[in-house]
Short mmCIF file of N, CA, C and O in Angstrom, two decimals:
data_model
loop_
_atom_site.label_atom_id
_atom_site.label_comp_id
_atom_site.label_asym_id
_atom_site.label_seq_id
_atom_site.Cartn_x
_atom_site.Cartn_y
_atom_site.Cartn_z
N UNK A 1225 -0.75 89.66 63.51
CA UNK A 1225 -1.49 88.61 62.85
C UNK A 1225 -2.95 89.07 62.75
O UNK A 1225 -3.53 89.32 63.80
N UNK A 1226 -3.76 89.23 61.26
CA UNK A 1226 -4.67 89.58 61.14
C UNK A 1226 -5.58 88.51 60.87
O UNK A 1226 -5.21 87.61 60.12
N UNK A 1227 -6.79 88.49 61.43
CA UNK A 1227 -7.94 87.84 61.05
C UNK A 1227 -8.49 88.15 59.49
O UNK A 1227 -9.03 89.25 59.56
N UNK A 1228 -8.58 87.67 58.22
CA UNK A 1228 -9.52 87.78 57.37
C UNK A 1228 -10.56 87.41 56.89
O UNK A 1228 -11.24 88.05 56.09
N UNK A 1229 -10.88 85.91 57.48
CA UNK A 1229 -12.46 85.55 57.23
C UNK A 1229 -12.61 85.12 58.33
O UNK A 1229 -11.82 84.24 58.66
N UNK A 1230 -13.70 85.56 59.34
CA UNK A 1230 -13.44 85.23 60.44
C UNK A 1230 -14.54 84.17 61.09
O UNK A 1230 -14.56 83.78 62.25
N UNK A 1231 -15.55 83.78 59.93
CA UNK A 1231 -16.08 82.95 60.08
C UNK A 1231 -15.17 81.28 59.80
O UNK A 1231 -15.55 80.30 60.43
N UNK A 1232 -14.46 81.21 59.20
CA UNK A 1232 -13.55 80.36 58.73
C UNK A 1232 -12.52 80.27 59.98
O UNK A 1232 -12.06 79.17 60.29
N UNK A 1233 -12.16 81.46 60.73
CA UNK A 1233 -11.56 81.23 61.98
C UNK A 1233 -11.99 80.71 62.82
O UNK A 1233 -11.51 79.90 63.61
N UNK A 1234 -13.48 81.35 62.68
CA UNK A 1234 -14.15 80.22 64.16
C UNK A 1234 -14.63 78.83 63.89
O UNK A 1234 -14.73 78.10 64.88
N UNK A 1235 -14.95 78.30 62.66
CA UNK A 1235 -14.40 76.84 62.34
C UNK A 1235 -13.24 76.16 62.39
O UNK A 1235 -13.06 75.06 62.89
N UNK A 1236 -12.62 76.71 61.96
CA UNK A 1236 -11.47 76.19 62.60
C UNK A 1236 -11.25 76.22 63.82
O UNK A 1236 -11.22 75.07 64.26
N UNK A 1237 -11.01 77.28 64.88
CA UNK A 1237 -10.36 76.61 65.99
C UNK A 1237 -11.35 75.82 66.08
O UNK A 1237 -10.96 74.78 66.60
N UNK A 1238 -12.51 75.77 65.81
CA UNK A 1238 -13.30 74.76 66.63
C UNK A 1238 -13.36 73.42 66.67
O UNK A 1238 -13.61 72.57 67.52
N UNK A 1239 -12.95 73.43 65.06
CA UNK A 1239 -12.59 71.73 64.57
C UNK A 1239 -10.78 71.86 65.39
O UNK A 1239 -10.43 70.83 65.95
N UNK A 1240 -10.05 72.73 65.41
CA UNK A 1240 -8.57 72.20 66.56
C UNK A 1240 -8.96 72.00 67.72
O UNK A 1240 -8.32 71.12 68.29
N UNK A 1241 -9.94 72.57 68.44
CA UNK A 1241 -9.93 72.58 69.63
C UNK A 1241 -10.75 71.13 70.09
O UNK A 1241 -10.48 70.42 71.06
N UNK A 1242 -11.98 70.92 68.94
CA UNK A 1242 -12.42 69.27 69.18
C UNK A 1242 -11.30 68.00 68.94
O UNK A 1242 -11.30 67.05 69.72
N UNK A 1243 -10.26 68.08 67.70
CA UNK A 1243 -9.14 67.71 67.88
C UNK A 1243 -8.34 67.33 68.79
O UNK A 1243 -7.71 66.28 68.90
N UNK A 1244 -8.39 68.42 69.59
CA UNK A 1244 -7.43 68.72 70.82
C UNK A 1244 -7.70 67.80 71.94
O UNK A 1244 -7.06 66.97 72.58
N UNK A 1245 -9.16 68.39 71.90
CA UNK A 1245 -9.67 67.19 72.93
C UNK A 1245 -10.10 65.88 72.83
O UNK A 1245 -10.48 65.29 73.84
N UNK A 1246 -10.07 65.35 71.69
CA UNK A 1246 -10.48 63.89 71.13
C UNK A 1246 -8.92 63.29 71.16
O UNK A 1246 -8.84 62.12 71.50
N UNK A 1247 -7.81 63.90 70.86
CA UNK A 1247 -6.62 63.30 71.32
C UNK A 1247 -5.97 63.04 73.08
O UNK A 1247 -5.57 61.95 73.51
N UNK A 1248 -6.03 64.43 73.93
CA UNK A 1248 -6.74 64.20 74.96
C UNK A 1248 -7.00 62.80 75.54
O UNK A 1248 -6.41 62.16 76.41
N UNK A 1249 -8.12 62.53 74.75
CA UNK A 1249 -9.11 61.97 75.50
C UNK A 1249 -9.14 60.40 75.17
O UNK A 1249 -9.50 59.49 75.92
N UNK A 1250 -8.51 60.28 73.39
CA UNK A 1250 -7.39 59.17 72.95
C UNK A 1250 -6.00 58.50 73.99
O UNK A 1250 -5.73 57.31 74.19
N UNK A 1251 -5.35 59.62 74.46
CA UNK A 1251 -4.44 59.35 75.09
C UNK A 1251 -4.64 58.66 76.20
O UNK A 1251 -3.99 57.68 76.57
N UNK A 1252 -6.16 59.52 77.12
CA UNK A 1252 -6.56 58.82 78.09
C UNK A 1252 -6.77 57.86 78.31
O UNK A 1252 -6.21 57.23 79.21
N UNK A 1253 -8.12 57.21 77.14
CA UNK A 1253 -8.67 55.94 77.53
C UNK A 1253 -8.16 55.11 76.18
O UNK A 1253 -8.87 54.13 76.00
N UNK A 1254 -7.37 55.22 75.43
CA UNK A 1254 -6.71 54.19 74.65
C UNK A 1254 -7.04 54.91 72.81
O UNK A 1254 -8.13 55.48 72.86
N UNK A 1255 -6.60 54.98 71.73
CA UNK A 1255 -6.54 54.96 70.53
C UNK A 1255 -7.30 53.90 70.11
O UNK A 1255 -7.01 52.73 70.36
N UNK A 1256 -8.57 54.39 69.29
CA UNK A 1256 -9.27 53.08 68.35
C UNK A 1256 -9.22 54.00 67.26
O UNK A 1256 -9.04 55.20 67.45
N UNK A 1257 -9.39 53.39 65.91
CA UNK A 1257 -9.12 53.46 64.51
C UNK A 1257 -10.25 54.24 64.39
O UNK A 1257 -9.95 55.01 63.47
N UNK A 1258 -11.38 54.53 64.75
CA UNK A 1258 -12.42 55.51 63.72
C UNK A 1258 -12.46 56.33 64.47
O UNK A 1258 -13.45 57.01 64.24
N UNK A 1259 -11.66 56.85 65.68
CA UNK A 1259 -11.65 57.88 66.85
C UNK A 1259 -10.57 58.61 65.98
O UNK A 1259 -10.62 59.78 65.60
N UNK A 1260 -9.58 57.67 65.73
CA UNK A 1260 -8.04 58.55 65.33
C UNK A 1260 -8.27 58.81 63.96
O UNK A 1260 -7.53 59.72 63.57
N UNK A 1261 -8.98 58.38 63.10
CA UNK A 1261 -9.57 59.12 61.92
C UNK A 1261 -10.33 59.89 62.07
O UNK A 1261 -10.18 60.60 61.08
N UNK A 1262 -11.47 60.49 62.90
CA UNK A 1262 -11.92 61.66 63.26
C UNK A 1262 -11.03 62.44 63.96
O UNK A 1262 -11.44 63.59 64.02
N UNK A 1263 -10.03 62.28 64.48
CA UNK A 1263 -9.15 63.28 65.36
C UNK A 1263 -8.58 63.89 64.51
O UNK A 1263 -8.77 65.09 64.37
N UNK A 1264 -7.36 62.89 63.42
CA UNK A 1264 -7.25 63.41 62.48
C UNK A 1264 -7.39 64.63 61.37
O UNK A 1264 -6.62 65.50 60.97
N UNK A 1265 -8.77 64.26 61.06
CA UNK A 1265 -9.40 64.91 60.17
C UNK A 1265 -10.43 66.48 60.57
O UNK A 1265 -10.88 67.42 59.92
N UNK A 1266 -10.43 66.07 61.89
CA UNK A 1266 -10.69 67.59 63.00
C UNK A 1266 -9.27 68.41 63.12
O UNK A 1266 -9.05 69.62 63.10
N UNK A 1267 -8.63 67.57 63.22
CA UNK A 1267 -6.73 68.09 63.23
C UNK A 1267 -6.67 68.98 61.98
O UNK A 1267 -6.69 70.21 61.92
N UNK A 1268 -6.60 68.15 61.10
CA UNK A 1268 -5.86 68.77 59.22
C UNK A 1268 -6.64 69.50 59.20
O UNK A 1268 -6.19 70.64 59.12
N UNK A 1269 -8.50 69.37 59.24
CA UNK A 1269 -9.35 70.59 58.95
C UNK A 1269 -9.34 71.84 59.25
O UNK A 1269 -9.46 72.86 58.57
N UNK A 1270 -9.04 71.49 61.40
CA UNK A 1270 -9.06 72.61 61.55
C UNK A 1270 -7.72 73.75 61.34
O UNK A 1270 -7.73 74.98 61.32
N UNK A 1271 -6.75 72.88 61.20
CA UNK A 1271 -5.40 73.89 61.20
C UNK A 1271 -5.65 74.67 59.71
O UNK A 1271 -5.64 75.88 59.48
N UNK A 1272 -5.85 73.61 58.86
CA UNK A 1272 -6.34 74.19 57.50
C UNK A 1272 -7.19 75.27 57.22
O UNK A 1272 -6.99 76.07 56.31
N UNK A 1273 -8.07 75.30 57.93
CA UNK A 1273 -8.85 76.48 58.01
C UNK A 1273 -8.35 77.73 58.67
O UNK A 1273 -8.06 78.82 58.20
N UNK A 1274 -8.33 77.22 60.05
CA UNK A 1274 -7.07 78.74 60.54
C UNK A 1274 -6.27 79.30 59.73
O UNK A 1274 -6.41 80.48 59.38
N UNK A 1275 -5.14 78.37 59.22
CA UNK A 1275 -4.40 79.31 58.64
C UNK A 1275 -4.94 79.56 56.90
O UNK A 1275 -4.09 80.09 56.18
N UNK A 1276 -5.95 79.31 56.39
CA UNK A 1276 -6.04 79.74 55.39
C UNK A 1276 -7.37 81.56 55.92
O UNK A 1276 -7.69 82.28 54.98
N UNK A 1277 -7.80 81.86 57.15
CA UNK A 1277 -8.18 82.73 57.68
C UNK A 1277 -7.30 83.50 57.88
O UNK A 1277 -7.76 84.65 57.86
N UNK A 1278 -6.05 83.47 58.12
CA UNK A 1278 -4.99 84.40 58.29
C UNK A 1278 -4.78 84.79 57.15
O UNK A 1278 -4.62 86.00 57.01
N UNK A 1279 -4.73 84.01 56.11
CA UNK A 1279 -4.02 84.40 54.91
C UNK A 1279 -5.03 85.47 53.73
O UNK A 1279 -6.09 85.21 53.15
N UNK A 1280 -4.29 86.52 53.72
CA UNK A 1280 -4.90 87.49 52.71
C UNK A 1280 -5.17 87.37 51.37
O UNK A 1280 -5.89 88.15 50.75
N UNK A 1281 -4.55 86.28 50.85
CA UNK A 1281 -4.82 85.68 49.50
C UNK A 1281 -6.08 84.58 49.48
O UNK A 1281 -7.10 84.32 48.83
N UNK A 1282 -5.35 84.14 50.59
CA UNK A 1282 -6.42 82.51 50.52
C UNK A 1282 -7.85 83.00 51.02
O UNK A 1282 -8.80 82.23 50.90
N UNK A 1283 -8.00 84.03 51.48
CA UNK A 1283 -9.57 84.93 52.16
C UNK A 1283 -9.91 85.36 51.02
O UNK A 1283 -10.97 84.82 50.71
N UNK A 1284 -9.50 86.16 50.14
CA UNK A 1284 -10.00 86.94 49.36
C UNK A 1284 -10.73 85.84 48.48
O UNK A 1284 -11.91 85.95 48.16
N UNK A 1285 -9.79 84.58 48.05
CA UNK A 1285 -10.59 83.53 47.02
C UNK A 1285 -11.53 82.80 48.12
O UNK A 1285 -12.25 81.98 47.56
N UNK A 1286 -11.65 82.83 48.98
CA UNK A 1286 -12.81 81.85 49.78
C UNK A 1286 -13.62 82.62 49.52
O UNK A 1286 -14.64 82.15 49.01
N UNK A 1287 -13.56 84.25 49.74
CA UNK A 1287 -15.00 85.31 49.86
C UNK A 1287 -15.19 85.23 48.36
O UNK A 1287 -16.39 85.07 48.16
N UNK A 1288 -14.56 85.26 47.26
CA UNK A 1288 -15.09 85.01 45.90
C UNK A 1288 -15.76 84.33 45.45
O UNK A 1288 -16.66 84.74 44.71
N UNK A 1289 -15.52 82.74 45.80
CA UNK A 1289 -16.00 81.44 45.74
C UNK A 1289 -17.13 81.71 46.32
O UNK A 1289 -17.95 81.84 45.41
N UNK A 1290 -17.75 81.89 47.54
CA UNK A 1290 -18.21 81.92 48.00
C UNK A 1290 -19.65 83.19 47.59
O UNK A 1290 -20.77 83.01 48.06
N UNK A 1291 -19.39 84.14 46.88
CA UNK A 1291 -20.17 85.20 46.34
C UNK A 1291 -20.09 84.70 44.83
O UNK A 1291 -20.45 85.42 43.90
N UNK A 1292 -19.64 83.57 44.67
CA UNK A 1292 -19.82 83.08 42.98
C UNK A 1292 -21.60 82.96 42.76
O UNK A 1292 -22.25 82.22 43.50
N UNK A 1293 -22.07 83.53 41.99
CA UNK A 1293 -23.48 82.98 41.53
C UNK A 1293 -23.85 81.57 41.17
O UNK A 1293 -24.97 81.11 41.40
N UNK A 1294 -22.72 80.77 40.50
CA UNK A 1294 -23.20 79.24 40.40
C UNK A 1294 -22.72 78.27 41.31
O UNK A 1294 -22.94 77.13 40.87
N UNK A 1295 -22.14 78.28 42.46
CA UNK A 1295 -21.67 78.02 43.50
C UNK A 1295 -23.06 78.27 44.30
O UNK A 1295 -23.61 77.22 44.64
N UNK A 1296 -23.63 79.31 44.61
CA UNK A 1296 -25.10 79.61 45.28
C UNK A 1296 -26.17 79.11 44.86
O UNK A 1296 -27.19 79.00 45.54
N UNK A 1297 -26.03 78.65 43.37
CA UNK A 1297 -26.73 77.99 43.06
C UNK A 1297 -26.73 76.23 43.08
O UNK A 1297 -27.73 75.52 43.10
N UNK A 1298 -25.70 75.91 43.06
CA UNK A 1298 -25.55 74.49 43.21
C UNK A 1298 -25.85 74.53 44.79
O UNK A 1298 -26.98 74.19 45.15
N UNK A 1299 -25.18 74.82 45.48
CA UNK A 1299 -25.79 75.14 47.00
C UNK A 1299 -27.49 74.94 47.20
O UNK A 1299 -28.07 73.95 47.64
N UNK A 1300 -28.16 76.40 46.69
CA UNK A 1300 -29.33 75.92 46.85
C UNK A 1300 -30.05 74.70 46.31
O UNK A 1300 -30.73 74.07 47.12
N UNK A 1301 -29.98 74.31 45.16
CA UNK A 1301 -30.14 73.18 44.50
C UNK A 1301 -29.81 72.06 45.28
O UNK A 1301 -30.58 71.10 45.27
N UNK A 1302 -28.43 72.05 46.19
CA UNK A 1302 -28.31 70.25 46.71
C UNK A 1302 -28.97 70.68 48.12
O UNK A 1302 -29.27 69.63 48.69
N UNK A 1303 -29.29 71.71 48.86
CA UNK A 1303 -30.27 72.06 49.71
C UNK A 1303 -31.63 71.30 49.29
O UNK A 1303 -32.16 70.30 49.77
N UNK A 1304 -31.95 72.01 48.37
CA UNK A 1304 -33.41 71.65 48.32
C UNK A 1304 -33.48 70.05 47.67
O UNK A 1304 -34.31 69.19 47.95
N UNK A 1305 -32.71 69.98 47.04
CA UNK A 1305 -32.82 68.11 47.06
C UNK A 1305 -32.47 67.25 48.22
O UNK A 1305 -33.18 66.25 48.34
N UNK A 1306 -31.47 67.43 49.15
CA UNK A 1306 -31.27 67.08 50.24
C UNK A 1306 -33.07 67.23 51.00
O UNK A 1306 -33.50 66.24 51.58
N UNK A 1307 -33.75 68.21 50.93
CA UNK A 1307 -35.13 68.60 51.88
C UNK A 1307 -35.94 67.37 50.75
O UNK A 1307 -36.75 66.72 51.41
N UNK A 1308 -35.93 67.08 49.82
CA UNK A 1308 -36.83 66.22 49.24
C UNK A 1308 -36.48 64.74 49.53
O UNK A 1308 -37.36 64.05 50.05
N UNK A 1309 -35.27 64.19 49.25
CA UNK A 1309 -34.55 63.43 49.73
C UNK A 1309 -35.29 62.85 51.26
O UNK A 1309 -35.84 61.77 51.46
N UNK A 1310 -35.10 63.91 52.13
CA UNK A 1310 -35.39 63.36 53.57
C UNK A 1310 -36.97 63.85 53.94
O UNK A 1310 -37.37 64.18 55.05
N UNK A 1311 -37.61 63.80 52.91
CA UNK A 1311 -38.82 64.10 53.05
C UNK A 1311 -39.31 62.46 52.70
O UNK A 1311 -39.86 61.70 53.50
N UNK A 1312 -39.01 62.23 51.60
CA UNK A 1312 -39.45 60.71 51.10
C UNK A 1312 -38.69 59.77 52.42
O UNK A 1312 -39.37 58.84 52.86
N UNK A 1313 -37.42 60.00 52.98
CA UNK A 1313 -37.64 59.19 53.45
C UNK A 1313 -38.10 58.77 54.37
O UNK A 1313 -38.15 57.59 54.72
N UNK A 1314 -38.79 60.40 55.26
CA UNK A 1314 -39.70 60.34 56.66
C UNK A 1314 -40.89 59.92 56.05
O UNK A 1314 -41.58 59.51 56.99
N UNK A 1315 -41.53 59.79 54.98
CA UNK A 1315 -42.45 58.87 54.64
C UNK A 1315 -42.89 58.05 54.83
O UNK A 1315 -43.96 57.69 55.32
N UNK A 1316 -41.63 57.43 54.26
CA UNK A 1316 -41.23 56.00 53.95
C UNK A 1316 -41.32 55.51 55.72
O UNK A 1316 -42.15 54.80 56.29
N UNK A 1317 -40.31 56.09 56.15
CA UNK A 1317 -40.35 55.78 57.68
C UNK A 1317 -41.54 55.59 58.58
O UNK A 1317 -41.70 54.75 59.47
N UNK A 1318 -42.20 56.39 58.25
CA UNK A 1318 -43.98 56.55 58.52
C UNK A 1318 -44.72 55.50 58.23
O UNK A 1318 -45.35 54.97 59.15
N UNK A 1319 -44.79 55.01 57.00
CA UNK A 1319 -45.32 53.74 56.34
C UNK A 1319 -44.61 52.83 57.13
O UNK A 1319 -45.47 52.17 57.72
N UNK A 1320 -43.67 52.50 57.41
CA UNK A 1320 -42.79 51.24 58.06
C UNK A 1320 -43.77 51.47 59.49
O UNK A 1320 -44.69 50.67 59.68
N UNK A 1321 -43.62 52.22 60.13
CA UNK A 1321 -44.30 52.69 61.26
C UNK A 1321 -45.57 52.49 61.51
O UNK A 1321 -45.96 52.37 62.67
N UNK A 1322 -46.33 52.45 60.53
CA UNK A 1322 -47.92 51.99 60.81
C UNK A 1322 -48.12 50.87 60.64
O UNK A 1322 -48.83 50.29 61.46
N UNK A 1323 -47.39 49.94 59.17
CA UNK A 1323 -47.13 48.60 59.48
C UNK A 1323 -46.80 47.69 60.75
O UNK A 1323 -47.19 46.57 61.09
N UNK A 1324 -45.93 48.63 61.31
CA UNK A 1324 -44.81 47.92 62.82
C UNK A 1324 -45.78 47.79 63.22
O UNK A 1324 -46.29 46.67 63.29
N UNK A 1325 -46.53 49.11 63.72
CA UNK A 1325 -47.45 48.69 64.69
C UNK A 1325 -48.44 48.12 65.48
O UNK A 1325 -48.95 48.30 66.59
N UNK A 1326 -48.59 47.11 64.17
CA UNK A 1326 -49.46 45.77 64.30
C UNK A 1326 -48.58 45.07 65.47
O UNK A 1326 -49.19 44.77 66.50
N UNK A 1327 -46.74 44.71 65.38
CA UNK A 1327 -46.42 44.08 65.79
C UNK A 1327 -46.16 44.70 67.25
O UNK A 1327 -46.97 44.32 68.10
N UNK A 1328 -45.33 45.44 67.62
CA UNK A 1328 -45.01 46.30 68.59
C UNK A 1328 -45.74 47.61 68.98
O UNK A 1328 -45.38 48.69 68.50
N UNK A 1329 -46.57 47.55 69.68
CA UNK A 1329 -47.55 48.67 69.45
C UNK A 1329 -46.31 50.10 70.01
O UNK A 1329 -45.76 51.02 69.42
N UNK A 1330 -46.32 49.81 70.84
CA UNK A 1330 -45.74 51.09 71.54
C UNK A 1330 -44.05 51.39 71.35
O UNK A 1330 -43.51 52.20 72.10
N UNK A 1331 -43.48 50.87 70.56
CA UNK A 1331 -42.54 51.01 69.94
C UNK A 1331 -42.36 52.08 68.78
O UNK A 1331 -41.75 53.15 68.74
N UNK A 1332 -43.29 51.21 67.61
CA UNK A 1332 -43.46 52.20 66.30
C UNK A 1332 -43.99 53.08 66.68
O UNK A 1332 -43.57 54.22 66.46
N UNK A 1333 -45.40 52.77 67.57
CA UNK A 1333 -46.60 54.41 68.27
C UNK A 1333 -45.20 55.16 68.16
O UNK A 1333 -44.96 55.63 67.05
N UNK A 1334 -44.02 55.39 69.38
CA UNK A 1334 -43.38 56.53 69.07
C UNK A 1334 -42.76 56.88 68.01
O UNK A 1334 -42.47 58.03 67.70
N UNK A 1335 -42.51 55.76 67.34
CA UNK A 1335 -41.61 56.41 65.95
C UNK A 1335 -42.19 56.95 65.12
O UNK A 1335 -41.65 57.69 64.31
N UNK A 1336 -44.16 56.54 65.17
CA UNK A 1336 -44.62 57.30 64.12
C UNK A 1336 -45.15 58.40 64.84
O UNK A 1336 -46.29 58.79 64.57
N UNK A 1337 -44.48 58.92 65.68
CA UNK A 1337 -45.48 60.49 66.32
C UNK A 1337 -43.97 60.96 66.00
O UNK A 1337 -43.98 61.69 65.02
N UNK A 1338 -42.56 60.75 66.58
CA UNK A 1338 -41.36 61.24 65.95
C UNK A 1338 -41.50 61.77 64.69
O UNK A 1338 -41.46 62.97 64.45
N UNK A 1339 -41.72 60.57 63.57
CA UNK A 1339 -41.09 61.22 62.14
C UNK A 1339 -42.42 61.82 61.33
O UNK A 1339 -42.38 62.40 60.25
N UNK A 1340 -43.86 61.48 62.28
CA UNK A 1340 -44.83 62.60 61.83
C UNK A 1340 -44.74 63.94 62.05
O UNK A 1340 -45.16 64.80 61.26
N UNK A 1341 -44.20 64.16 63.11
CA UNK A 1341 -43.85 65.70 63.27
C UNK A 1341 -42.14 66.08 62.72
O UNK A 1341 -41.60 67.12 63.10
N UNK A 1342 -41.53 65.23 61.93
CA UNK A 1342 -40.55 65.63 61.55
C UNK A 1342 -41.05 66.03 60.18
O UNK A 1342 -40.70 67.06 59.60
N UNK A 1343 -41.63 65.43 59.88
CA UNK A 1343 -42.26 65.28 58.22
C UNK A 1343 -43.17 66.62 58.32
O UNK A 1343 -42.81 67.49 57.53
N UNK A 1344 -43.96 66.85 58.89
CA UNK A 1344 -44.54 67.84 59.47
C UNK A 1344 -43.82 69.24 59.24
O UNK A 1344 -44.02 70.04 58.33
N UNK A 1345 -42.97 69.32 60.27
CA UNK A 1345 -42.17 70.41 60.25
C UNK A 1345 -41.43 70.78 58.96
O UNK A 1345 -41.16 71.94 58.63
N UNK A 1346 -41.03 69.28 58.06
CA UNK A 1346 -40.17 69.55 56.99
C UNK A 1346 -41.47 70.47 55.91
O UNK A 1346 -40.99 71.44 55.33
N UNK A 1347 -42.65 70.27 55.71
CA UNK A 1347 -43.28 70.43 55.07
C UNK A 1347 -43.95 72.20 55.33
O UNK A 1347 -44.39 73.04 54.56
N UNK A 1348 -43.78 72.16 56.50
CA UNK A 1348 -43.78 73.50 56.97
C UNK A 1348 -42.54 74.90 56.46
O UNK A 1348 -42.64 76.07 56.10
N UNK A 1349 -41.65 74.09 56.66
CA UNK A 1349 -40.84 74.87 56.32
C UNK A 1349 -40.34 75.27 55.13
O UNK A 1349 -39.72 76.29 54.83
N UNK A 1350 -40.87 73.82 54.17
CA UNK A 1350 -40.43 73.93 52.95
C UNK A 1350 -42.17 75.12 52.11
O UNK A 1350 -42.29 75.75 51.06
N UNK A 1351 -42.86 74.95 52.95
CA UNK A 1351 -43.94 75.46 52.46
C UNK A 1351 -44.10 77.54 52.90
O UNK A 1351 -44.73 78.35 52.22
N UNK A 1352 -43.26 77.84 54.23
CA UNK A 1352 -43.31 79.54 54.37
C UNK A 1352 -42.24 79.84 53.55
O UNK A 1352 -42.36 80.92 52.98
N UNK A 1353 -40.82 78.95 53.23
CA UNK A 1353 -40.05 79.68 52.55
C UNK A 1353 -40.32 79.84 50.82
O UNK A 1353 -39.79 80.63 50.03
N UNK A 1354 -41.46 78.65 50.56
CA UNK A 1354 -41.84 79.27 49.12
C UNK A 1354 -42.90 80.29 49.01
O UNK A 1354 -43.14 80.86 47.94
N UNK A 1355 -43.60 80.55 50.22
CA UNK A 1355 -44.61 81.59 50.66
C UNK A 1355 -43.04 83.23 50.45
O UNK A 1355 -42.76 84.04 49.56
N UNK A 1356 -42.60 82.98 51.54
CA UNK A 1356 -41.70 84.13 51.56
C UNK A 1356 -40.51 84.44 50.12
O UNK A 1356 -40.06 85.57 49.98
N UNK A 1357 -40.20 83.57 49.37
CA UNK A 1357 -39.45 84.06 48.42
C UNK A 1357 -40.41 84.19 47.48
O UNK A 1357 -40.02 84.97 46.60
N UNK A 1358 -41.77 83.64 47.23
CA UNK A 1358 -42.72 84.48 46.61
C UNK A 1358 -43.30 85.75 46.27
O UNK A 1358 -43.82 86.20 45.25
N UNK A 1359 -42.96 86.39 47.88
CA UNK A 1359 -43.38 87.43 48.04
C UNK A 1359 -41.97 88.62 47.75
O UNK A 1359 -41.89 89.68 47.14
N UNK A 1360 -41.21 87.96 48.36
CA UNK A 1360 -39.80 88.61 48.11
C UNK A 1360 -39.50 88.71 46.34
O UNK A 1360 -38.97 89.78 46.06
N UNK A 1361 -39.60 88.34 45.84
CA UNK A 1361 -39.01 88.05 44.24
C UNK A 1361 -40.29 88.47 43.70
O UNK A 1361 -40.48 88.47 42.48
#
């Protein structure tokens, strides 16, 4: 039995092996409905993935898909809207946060030192990697 994408192997077992143990652990302390739909769906994923890692057909079209040029591009694209996305809304969160803090001082105080340095960091990062593919391209 050969490994062919072996990044796809180690997702998988990993989603069987969280599976494994969320049933486990179901069995133990009782079955609730959004436990056994995540068990589930750690179950089908991960077997799904294993064995499509074994398989020499089903590897070759994942590594294709995957080296597709508009596939990398929709990728980067819902990346970088996803980073704008949660940029507005650590904003937004920020603004709520200076408001609060009329009411609850030391409540919002932490939420707005939290999502200032989240916002922070997002802006950082979104700001060396247009520094670095600047320079790169």
């Amino acid at each position: 039995m050969k490994i062919y994408n072996k990044k796809n192997f180690r997702y998988g077992l990993g989603m069987t092996i969280l599976g494994v143990l969320m049933l486990l652990t179901s069995i133990w302390k009782g079955f609730d409905v959004k436990g056994t739909v995540i068990l589930a769906l750690c179950l089908f994923l991960g077997i799904g993935l294993l064995l499509r890692s074994l398989s020499h057909d089903m590897s070759r079209e994942d590594r294709i898909a995957e080296l597709d040029e508009r596939n990398k591009l929709v990728e980067w694209r819902a990346k970088s809207r996803a980073l704008g996305i949660a940029e507005l809304i650590c904003a937004a969160c920020i603004l709520v946060s200076i408001v609060g803090m009329r009411v609850v001082e030391d409540f919002f105080g932490g939420m707005l030192v939290a999502f200032g340095l989240m916002y922070t960091t997002m802006l950082l990062a979104e700001l060396f990697t247009l520094l670095y593919y600047n320079k790169k391209l």
